[in-house]
PDB file of C-alpha atoms in Angstrom:
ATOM      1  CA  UNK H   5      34.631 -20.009  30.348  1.00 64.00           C
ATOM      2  CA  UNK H   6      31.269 -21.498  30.697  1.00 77.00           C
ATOM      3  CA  UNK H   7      29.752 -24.211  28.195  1.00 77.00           C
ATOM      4  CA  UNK H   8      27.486 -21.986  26.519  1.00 79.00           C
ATOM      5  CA  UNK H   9      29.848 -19.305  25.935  1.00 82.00           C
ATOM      6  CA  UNK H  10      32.686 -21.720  24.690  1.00 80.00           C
ATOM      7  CA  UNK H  11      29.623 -22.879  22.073  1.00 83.00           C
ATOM      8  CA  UNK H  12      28.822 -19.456  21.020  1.00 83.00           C
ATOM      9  CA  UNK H  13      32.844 -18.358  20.650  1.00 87.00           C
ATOM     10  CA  UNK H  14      32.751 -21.669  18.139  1.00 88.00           C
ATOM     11  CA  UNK H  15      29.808 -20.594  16.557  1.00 92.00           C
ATOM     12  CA  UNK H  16      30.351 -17.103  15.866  1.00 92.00           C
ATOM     13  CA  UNK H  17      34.030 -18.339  14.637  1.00 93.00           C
ATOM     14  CA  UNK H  18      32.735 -20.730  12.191  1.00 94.00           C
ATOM     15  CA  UNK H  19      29.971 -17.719  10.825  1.00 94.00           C
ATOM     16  CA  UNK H  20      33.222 -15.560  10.686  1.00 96.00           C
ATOM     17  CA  UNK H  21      34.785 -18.500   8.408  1.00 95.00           C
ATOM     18  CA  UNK H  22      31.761 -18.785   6.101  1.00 93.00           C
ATOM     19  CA  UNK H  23      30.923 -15.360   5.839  1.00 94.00           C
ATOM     20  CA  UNK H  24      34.688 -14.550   4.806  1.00 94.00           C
ATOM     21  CA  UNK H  25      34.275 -17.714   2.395  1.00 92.00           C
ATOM     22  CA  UNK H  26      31.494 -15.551   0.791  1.00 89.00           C
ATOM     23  CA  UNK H  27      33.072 -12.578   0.434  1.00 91.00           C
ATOM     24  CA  UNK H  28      35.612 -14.178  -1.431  1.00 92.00           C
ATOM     25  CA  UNK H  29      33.532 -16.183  -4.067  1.00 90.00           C
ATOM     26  CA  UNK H  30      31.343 -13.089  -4.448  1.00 88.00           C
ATOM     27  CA  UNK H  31      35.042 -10.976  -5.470  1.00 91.00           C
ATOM     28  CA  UNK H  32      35.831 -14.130  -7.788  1.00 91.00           C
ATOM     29  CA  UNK H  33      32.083 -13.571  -9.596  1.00 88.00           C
ATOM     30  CA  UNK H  34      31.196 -16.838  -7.895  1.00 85.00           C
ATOM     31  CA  UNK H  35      28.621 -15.560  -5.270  1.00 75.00           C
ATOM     32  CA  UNK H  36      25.081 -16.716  -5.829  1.00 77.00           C
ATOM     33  CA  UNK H  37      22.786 -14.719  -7.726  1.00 80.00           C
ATOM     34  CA  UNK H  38      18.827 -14.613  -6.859  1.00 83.00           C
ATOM     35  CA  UNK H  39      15.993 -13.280  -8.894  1.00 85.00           C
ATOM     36  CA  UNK H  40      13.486 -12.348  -7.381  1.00 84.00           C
ATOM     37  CA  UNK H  41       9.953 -11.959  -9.595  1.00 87.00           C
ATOM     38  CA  UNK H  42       7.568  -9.531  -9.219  1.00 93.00           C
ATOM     39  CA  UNK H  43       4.309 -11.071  -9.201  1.00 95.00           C
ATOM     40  CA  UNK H  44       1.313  -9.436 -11.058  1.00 95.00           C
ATOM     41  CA  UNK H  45      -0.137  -8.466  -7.685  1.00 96.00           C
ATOM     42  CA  UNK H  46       2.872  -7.128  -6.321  1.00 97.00           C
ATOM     43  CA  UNK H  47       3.364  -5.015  -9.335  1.00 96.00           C
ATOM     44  CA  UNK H  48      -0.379  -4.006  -9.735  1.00 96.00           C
ATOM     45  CA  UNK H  49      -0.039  -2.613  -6.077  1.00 96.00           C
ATOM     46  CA  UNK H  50       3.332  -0.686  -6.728  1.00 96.00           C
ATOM     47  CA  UNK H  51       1.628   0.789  -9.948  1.00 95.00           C
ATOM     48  CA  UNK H  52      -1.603   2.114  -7.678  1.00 94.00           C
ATOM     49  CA  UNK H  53       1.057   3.285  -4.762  1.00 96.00           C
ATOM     50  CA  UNK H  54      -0.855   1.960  -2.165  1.00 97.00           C
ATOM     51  CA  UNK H  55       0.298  -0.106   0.933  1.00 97.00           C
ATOM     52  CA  UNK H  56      -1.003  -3.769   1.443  1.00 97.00           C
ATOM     53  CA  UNK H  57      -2.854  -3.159   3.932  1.00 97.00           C
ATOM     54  CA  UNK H  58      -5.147  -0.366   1.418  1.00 97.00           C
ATOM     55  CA  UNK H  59      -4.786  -2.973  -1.619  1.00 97.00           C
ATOM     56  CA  UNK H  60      -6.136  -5.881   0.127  1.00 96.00           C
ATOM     57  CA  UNK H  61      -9.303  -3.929   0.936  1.00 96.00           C
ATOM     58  CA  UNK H  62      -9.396  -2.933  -2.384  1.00 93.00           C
ATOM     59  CA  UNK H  63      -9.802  -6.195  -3.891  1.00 94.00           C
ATOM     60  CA  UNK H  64     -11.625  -7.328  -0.724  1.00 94.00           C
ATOM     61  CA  UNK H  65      -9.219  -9.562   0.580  1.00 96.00           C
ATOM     62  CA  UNK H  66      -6.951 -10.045   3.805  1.00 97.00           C
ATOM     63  CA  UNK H  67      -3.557  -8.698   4.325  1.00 98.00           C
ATOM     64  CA  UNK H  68      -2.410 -12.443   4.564  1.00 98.00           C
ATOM     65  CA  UNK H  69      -4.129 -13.762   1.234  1.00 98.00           C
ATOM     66  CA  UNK H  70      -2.751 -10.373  -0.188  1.00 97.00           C
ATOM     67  CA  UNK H  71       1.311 -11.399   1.214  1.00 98.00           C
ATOM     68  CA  UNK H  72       0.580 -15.181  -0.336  1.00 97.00           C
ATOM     69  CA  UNK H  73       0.057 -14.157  -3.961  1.00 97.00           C
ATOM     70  CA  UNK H  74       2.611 -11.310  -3.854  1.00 96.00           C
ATOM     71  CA  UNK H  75       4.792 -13.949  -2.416  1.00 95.00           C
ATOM     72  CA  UNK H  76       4.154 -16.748  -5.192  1.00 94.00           C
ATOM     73  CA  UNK H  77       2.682 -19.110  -2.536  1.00 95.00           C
ATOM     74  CA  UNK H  78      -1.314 -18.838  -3.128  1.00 96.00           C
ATOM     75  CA  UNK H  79      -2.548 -17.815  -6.968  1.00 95.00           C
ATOM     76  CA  UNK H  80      -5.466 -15.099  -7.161  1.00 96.00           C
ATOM     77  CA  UNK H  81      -9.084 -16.565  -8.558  1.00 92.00           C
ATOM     78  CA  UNK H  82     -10.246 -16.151 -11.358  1.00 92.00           C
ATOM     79  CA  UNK H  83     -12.078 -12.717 -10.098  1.00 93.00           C
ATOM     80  CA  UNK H  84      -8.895 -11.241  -8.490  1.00 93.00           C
ATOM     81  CA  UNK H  85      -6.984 -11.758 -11.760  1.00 94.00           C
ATOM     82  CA  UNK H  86      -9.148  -9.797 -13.491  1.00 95.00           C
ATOM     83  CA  UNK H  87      -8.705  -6.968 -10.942  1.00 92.00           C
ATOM     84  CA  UNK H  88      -5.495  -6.946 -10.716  1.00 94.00           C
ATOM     85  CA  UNK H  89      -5.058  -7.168 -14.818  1.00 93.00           C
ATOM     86  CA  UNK H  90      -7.719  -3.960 -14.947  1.00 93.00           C
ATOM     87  CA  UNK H  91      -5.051  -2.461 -12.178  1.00 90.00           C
ATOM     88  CA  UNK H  92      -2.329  -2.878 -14.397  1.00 91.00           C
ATOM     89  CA  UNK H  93      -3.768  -1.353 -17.247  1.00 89.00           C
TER      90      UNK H  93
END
C-alpha cells in the first residue's frame, strides 16, 4: 500500500470515528444546534419570489453585494433599507 493511500485509509477511519461520535451525541440530545437568521433582505426577496439574481437588479445592486447582506456580512445603506422595508410591507 502506497503512502498516500495508507494516509487516506487513516483519514477516512478517523472521519468514520467522529462522524459515529456525532451520531451518538445527536441520539443523547447533545448534538449542536444552529440558528440560522433570516436577514431582512433575504426575507424581503422570499416574500417578492424572485431569484437573486432578479432582486439584485431590482434594488440596483450586484449579485455579490446582494449574497453579503443576505449573508450578515455587509449591511444595506441607508437607501436599500428603505427598499427592502417598502418590500416587506
Amino acid at each position: 500500500m502506497s503512502k498516500i493511500s495508507a494516509s487516506v485509509d487513516a483519514e477516512m477511519t478517523e472521519f468514520e470515528k467522529d462522524l459515529l461520535e456525532s451520531i451518538r451525541q445527536a441520539k443523547r440530545g447533545e448534538g449542536r444546534v444552529t440558528q440560522v437568521a433570516v436577514t431582512a433582505a433575504t426575507e424581503a426577496r422570499l416574500k417578492l419570489g424572485v431569484s437573486k439574481s432578479a432582486f439584485a437588479q431590482l434594488l440596483g445592486v450586484s449579485v455579490r453585494t446582494l449574497q453579503e447582506w443576505e449573508q450578515g456580512l455587509r449591511e444595506p445603506s441607508g437607501a436599500a433599507r428603505t427598499l427592502l422595508r417598502i418590500a416587506l410591507k
